[in-house]
PDB file of C-alpha atoms in Angstrom:
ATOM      1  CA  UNK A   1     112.762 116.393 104.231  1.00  0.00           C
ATOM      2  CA  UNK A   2     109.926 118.448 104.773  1.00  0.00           C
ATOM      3  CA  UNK A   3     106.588 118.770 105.445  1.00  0.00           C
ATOM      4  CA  UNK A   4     104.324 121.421 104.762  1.00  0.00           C
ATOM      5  CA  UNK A   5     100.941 122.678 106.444  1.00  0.00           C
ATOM      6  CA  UNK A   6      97.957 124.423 104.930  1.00  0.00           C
ATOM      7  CA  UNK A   7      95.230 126.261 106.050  1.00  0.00           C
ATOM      8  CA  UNK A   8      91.579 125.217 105.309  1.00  0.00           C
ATOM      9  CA  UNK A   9      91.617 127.881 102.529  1.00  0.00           C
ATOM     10  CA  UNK A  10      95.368 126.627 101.813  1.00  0.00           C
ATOM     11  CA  UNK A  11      97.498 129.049 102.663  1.00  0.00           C
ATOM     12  CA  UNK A  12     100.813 127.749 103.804  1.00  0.00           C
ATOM     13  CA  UNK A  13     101.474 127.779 107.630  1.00  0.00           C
ATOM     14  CA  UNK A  14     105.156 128.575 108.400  1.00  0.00           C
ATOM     15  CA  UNK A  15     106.036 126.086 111.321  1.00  0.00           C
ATOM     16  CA  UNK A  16     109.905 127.304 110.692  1.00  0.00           C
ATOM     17  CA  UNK A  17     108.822 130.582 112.369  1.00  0.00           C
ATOM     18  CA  UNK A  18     107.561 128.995 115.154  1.00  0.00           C
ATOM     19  CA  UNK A  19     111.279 127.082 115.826  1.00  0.00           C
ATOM     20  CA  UNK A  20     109.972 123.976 114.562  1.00  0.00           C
ATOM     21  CA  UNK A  21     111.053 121.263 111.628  1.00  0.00           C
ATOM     22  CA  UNK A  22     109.977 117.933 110.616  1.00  0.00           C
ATOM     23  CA  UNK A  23     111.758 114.989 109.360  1.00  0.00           C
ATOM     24  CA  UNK A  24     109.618 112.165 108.505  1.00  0.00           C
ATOM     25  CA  UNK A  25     106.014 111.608 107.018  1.00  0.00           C
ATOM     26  CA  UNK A  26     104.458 108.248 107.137  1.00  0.00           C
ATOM     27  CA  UNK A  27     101.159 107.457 105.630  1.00  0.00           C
ATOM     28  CA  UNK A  28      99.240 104.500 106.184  1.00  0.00           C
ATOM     29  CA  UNK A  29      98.295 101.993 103.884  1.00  0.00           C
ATOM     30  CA  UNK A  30      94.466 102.194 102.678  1.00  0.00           C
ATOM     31  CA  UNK A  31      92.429 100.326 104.994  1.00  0.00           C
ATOM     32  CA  UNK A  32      89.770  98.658 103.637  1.00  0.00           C
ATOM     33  CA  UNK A  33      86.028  97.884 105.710  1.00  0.00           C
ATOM     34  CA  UNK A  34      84.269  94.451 104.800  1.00  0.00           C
ATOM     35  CA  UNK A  35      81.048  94.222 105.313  1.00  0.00           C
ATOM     36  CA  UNK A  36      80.082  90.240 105.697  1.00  0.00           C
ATOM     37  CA  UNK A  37      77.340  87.822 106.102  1.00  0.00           C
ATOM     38  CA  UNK A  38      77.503  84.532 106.997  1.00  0.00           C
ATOM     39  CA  UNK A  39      75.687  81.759 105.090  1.00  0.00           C
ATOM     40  CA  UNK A  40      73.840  78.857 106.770  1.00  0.00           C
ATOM     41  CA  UNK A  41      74.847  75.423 106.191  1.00  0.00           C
ATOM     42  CA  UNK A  42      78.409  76.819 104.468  1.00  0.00           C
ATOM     43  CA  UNK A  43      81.840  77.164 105.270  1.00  0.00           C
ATOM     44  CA  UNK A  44      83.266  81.030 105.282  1.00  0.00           C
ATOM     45  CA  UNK A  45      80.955  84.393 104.638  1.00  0.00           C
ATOM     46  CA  UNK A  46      80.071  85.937 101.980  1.00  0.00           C
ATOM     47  CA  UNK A  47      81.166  89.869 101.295  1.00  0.00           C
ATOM     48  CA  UNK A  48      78.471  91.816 100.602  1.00  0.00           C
ATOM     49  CA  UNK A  49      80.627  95.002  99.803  1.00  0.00           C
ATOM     50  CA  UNK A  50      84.011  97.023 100.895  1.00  0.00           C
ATOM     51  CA  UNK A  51      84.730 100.671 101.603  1.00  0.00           C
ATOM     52  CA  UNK A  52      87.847 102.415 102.686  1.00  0.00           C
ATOM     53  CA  UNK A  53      88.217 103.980 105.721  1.00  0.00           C
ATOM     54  CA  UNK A  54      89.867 107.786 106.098  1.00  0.00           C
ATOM     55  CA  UNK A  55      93.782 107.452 106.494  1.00  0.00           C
ATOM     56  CA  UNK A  56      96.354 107.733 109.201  1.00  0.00           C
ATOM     57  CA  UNK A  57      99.361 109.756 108.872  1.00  0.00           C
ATOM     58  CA  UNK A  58     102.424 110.408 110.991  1.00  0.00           C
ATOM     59  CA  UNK A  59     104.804 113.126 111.075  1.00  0.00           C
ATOM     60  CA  UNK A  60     107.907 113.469 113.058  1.00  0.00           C
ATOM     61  CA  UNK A  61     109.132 116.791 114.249  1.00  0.00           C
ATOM     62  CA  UNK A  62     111.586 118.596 116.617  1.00  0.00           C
ATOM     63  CA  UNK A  63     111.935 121.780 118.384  1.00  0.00           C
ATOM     64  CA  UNK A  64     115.639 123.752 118.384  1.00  0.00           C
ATOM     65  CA  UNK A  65     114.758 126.823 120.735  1.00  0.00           C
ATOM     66  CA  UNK A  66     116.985 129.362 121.851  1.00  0.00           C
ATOM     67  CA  UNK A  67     116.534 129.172 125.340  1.00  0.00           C
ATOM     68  CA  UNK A  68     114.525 127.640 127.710  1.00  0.00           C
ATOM     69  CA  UNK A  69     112.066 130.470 127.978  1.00  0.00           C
ATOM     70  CA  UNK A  70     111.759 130.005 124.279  1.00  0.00           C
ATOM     71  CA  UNK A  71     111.111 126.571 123.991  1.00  0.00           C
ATOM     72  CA  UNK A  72     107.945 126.870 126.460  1.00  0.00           C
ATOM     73  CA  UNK A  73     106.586 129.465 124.555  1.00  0.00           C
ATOM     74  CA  UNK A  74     107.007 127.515 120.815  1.00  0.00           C
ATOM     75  CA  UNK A  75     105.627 124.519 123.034  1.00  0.00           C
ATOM     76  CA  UNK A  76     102.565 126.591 123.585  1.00  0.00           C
ATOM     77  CA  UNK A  77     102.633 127.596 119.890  1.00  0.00           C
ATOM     78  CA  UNK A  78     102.768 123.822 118.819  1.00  0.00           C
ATOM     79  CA  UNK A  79      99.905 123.112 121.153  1.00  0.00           C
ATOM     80  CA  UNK A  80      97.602 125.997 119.654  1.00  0.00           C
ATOM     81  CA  UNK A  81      98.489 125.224 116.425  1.00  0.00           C
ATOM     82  CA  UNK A  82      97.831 121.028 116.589  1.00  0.00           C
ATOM     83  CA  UNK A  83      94.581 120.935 118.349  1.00  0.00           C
ATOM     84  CA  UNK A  84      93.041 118.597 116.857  1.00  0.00           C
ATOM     85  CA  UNK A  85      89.748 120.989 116.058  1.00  0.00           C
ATOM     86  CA  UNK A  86      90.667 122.603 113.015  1.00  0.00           C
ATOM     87  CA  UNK A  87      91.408 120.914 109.088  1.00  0.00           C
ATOM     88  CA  UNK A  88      94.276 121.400 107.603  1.00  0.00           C
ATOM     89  CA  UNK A  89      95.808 120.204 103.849  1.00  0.00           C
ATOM     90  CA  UNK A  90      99.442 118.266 104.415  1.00  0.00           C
ATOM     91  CA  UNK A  91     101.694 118.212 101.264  1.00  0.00           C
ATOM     92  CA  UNK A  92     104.644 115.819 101.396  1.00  0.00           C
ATOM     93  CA  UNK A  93     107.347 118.036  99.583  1.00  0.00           C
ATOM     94  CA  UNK A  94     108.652 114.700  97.823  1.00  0.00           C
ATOM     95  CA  UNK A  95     105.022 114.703  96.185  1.00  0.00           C
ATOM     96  CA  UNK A  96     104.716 117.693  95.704  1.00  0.00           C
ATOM     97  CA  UNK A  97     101.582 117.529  93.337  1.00  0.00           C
ATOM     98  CA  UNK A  98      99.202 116.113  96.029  1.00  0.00           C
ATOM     99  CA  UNK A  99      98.065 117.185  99.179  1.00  0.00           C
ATOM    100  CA  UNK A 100      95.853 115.143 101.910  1.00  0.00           C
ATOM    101  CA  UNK A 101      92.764 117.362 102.811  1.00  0.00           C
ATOM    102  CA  UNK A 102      90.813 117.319 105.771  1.00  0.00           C
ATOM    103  CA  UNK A 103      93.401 116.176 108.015  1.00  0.00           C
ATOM    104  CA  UNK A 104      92.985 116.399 111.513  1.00  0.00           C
ATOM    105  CA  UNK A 105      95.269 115.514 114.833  1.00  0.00           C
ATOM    106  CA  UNK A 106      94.023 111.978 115.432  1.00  0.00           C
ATOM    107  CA  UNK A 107      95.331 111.447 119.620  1.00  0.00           C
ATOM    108  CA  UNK A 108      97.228 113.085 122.080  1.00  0.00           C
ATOM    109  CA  UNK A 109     101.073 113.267 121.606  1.00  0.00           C
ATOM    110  CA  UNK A 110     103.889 114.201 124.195  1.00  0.00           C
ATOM    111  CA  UNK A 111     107.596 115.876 123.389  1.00  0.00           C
ATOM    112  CA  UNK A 112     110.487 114.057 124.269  1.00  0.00           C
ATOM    113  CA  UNK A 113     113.205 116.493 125.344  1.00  0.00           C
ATOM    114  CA  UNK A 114     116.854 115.915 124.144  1.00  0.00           C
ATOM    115  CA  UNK A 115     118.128 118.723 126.295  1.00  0.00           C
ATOM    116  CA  UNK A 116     116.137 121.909 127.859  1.00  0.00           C
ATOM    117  CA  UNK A 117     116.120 123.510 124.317  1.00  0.00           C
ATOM    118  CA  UNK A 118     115.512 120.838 122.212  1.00  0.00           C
ATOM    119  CA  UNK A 119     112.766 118.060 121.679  1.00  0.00           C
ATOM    120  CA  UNK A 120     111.464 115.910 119.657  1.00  0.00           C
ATOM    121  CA  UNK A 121     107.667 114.728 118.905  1.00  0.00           C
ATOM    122  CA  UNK A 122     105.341 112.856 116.838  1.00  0.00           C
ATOM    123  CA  UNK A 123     101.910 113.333 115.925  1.00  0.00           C
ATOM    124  CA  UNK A 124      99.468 111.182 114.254  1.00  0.00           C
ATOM    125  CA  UNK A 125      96.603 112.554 111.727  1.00  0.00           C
ATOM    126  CA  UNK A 126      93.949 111.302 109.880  1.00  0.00           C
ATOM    127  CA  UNK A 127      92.240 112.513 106.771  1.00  0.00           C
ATOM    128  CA  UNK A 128      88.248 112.098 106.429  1.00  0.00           C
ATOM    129  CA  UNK A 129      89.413 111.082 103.153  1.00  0.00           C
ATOM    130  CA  UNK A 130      90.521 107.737 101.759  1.00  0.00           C
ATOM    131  CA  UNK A 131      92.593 109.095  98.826  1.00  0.00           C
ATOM    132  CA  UNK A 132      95.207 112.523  98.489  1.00  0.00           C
ATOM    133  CA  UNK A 133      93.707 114.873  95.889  1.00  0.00           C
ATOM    134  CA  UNK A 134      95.782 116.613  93.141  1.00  0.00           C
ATOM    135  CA  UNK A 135      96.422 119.813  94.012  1.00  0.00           C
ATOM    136  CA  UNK A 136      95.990 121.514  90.464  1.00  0.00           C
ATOM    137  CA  UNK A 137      92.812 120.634  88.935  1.00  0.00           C
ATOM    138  CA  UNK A 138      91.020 120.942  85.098  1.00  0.00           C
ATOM    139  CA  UNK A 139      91.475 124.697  85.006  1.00  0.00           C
ATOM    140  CA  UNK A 140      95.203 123.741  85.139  1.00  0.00           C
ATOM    141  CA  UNK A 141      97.059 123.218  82.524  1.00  0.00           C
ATOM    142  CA  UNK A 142      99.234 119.989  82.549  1.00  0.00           C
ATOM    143  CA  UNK A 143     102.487 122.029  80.802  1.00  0.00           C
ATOM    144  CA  UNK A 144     105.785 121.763  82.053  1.00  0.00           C
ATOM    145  CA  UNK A 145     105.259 125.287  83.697  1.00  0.00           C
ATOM    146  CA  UNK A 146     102.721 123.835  86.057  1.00  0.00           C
ATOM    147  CA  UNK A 147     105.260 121.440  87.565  1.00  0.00           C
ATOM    148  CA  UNK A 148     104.697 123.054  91.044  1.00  0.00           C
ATOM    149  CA  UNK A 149     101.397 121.437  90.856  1.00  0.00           C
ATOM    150  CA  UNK A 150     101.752 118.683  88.991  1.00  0.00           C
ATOM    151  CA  UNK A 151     104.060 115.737  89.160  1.00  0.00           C
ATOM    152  CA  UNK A 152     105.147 112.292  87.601  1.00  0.00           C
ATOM    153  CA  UNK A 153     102.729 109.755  89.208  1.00  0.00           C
ATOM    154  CA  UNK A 154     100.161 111.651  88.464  1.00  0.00           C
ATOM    155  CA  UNK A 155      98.812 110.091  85.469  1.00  0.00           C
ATOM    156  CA  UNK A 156      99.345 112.752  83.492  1.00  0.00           C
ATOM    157  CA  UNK A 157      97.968 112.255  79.700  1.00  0.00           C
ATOM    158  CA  UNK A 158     100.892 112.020  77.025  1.00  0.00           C
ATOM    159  CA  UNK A 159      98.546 113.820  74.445  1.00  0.00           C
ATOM    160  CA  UNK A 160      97.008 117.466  75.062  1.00  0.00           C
ATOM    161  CA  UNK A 161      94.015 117.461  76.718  1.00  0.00           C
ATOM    162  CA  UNK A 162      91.015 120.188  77.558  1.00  0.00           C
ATOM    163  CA  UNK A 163      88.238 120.565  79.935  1.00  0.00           C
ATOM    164  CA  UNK A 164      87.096 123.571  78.081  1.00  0.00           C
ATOM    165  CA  UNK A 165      84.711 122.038  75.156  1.00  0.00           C
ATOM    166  CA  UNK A 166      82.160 122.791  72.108  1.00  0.00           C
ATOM    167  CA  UNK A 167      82.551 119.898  70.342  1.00  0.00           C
ATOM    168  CA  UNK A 168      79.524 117.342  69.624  1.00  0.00           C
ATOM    169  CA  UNK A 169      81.330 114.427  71.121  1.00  0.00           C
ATOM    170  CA  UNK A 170      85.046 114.427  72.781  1.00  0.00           C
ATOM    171  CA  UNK A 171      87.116 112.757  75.192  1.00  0.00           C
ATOM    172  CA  UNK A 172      87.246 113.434  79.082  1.00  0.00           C
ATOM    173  CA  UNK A 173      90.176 112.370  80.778  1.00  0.00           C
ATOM    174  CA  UNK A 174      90.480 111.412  84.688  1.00  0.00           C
ATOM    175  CA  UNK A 175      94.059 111.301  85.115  1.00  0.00           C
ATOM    176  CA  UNK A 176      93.128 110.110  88.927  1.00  0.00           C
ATOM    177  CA  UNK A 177      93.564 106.515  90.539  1.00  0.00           C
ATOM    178  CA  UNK A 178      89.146 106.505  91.287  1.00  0.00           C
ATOM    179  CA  UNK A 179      86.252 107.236  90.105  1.00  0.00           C
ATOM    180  CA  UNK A 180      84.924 110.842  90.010  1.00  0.00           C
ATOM    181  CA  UNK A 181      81.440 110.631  91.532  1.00  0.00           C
ATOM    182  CA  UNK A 182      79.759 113.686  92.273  1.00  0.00           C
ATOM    183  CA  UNK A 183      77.945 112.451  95.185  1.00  0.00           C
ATOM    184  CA  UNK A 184      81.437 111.950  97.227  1.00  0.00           C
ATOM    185  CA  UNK A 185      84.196 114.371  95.714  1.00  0.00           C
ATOM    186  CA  UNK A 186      83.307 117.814  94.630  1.00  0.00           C
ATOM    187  CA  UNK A 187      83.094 118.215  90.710  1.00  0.00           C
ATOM    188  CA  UNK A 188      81.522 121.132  88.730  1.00  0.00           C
ATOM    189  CA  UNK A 189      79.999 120.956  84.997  1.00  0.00           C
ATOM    190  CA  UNK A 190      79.307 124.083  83.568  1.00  0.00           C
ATOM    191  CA  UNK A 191      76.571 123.900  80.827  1.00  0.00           C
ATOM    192  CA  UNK A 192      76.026 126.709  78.244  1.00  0.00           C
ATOM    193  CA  UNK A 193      72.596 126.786  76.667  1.00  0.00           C
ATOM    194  CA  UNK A 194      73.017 126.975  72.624  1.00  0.00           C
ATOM    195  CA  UNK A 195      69.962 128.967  72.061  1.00  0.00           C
ATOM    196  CA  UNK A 196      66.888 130.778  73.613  1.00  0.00           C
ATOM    197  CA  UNK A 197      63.930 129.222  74.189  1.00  0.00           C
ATOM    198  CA  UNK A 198      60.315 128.563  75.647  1.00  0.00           C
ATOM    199  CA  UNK A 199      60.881 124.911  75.704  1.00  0.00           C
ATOM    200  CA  UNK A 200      64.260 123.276  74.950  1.00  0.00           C
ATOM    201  CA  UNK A 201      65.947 120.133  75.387  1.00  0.00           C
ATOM    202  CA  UNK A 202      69.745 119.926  76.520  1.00  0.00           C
ATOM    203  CA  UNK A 203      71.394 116.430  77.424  1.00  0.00           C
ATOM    204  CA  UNK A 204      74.963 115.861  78.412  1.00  0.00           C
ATOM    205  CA  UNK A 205      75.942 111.380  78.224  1.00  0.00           C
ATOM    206  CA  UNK A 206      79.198 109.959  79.418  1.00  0.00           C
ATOM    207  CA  UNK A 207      78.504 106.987  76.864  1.00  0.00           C
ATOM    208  CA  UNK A 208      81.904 105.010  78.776  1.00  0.00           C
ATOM    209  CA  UNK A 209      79.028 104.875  82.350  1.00  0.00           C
ATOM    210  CA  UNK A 210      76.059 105.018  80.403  1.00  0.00           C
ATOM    211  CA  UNK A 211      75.155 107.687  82.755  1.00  0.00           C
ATOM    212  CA  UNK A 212      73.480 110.842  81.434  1.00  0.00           C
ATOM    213  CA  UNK A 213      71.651 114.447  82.367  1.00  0.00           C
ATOM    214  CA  UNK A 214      69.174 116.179  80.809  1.00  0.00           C
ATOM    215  CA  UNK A 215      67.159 119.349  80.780  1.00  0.00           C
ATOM    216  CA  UNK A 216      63.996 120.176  79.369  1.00  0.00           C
ATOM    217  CA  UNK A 217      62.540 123.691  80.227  1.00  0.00           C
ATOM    218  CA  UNK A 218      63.091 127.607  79.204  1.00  0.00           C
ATOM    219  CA  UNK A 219      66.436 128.912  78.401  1.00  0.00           C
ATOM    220  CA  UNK A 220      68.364 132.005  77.256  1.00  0.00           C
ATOM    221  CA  UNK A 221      71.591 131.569  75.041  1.00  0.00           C
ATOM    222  CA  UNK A 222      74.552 131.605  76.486  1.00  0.00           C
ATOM    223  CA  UNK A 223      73.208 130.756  80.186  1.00  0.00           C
ATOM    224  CA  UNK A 224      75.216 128.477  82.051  1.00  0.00           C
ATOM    225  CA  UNK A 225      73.667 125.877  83.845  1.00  0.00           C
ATOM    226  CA  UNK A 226      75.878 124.397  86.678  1.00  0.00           C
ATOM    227  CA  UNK A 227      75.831 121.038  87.960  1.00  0.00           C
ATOM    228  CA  UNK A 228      77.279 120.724  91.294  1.00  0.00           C
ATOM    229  CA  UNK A 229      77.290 117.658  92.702  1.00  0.00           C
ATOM    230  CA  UNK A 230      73.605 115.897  93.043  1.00  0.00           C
ATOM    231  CA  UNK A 231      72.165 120.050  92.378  1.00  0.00           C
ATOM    232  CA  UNK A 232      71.883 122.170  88.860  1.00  0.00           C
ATOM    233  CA  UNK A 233      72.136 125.475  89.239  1.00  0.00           C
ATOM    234  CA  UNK A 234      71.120 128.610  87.347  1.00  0.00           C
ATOM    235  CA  UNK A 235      72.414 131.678  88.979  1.00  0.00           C
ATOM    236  CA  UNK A 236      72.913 130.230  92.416  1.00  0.00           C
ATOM    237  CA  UNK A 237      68.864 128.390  92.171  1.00  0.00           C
ATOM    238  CA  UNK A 238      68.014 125.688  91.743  1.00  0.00           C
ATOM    239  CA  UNK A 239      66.678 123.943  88.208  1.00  0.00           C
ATOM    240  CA  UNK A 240      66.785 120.518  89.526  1.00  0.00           C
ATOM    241  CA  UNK A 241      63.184 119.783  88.910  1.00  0.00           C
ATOM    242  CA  UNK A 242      63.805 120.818  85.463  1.00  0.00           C
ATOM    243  CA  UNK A 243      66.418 117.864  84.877  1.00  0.00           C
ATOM    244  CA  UNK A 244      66.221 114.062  85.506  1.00  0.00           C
ATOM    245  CA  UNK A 245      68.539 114.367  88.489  1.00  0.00           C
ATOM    246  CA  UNK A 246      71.050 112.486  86.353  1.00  0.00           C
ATOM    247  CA  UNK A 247      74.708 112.052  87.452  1.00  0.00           C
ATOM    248  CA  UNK A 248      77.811 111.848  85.552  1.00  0.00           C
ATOM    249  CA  UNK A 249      80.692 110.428  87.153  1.00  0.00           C
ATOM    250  CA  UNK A 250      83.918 109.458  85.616  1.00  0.00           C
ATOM    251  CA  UNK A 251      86.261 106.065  85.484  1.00  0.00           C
ATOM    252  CA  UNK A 252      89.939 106.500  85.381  1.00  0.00           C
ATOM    253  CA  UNK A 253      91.467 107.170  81.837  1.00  0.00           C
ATOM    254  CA  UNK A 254      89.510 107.959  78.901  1.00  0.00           C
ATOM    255  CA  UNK A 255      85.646 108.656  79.279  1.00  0.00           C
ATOM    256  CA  UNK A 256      84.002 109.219  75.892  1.00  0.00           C
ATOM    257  CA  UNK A 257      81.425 112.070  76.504  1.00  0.00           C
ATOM    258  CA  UNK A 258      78.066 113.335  74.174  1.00  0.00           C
ATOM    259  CA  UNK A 259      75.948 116.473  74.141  1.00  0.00           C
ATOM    260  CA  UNK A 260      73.167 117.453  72.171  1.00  0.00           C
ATOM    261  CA  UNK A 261      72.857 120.491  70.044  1.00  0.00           C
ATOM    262  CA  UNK A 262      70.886 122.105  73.040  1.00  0.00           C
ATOM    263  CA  UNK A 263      74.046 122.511  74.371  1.00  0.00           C
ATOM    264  CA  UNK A 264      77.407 125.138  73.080  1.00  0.00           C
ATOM    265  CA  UNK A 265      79.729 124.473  75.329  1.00  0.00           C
ATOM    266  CA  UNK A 266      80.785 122.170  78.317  1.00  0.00           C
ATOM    267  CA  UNK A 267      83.260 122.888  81.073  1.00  0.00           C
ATOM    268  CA  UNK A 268      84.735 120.352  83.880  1.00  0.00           C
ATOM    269  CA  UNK A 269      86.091 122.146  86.785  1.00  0.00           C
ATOM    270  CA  UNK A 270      87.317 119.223  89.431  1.00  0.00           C
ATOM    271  CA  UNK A 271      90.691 117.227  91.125  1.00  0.00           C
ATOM    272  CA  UNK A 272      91.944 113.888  90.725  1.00  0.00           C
ATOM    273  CA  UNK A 273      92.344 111.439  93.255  1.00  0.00           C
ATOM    274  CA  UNK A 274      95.128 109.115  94.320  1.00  0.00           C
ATOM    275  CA  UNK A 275      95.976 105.849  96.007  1.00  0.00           C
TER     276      UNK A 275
END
């Protein structure tokens, strides 16, 4: 079994080079925080809401060295390289679809030598994160020659699906355990203006959340307009003021979305997310 390590900017860490393996990941169950209240003059409390906290990981590993010189200095190499300061992305190669992102050394850990060359270790991690993220996202395709990102489990949609559209109305599709909400998980709409104009009106509705976003204000055709997260964007400034600060999130499955003839074209650029 293995594990693999990413950089913040994922690009894969070889830990075979540095004379070390792993044999066992472990992730924690999701571990839920009640927030409670308790009610005069009854029995129990009541709960006023729950989040989860970030998760807990462990990974076993061991050292073969070729000497004993060698196994100090791959010591020294494990030590730099699990700090605890810097993110990485861990991808469990039996999932290989998914990766855990911001993971960080979570305590201090100790190697338990076998002989002078060899040792073995564990390290725990936690992720800032509650959920693993998919590592393809909507400017993947979900075709059988994207199975290095993508994997059963995944919710994967049996019908052909794009994030690419100019339709009136059409049909997004979270394949992800959660909710997509742009105030917590990074998520992109790119908005092309129909026409030009002193004065126009563009609105984008997920009618499944009731939520919507509109624009009123000058455009040229073909302009994208970019919301990012709680911001829109035109050209890297700002337009906010310009909009209702509307957010569109999306529920797991099927979200049935609406734009107005303001608008050409719609693109979704974000992950999914996973129990």
């Amino acid at each position: 079994m293995r594990v693999d390590f990413y950089t913040s900017d994922f690009k894969l860490i070889d830990i075979r080079k540095l004379g070390v393996e792993t044999n066992d990941f472990i992730v924690s169950s999701p571990s839920p925080q009640h927030e409670r209240e308790a009610v005069k003059g009854q029995h129990g409390t009541n709960t006023l809401g729950t989040t989860l906290d970030g998760r807990t990981m462990r990974v076993s590993f061991y050292i073969i060295a070729y000497d004993l010189y060698d196994y100090y200095l791959t010591r020294n190499a494990v030590y730099k390289l699990f700090n605890g300061l810097d993110f990485v992305y861990i991808v469990d190669r039996r999932e290989p679809g998914k990766r855990w992102a911001k993971v960080r050394v979570n305590s201090s850990y100790e190697m338990s030598r076998i002989n002078p060359t060899i040792s073995t270790f564990d390290i725990e991690f936690m992720s800032d994160y509650a959920f693993s993220e998919s590592i393809g996202s909507t400017e993947d395709s979900f075709t059988d020659d994207d199975d290095v990102i993508w994997q059963y489990g995944q919710g994967l949609p049996d019908d052909p699906v794009s994030y690419e559209q100019t339709a009136a109305n059409f049909q997004y599709y979270n394949a992800g355990d959660i909710t997509i909400d742009p105030r917590k998980y990074p998520l992109q709409i790119e908005v092309t203006a129909a026409q030009t104009s002193d004065d126009i009106y563009m609105s984008l509705s997920n009618l499944t959340t009731g939520e919507d976003w509109t624009y009123r204000g000058p455009t040229i055709a073909g302009q994208k307009y970019i919301l990012d997260g709680v911001q829109t964007l035109l050209g890297g400034a700002s337009v906010s003021m310009k909009t209702n600060f509307g957010l569109i999130s999306f529920k797991p499955g099927y979200n049935s979305i609406s734009r107005n003839s303001g608008i050409s074209k719609v693109k979704f650029i974000n992950r999914f997310y996973y129990f």
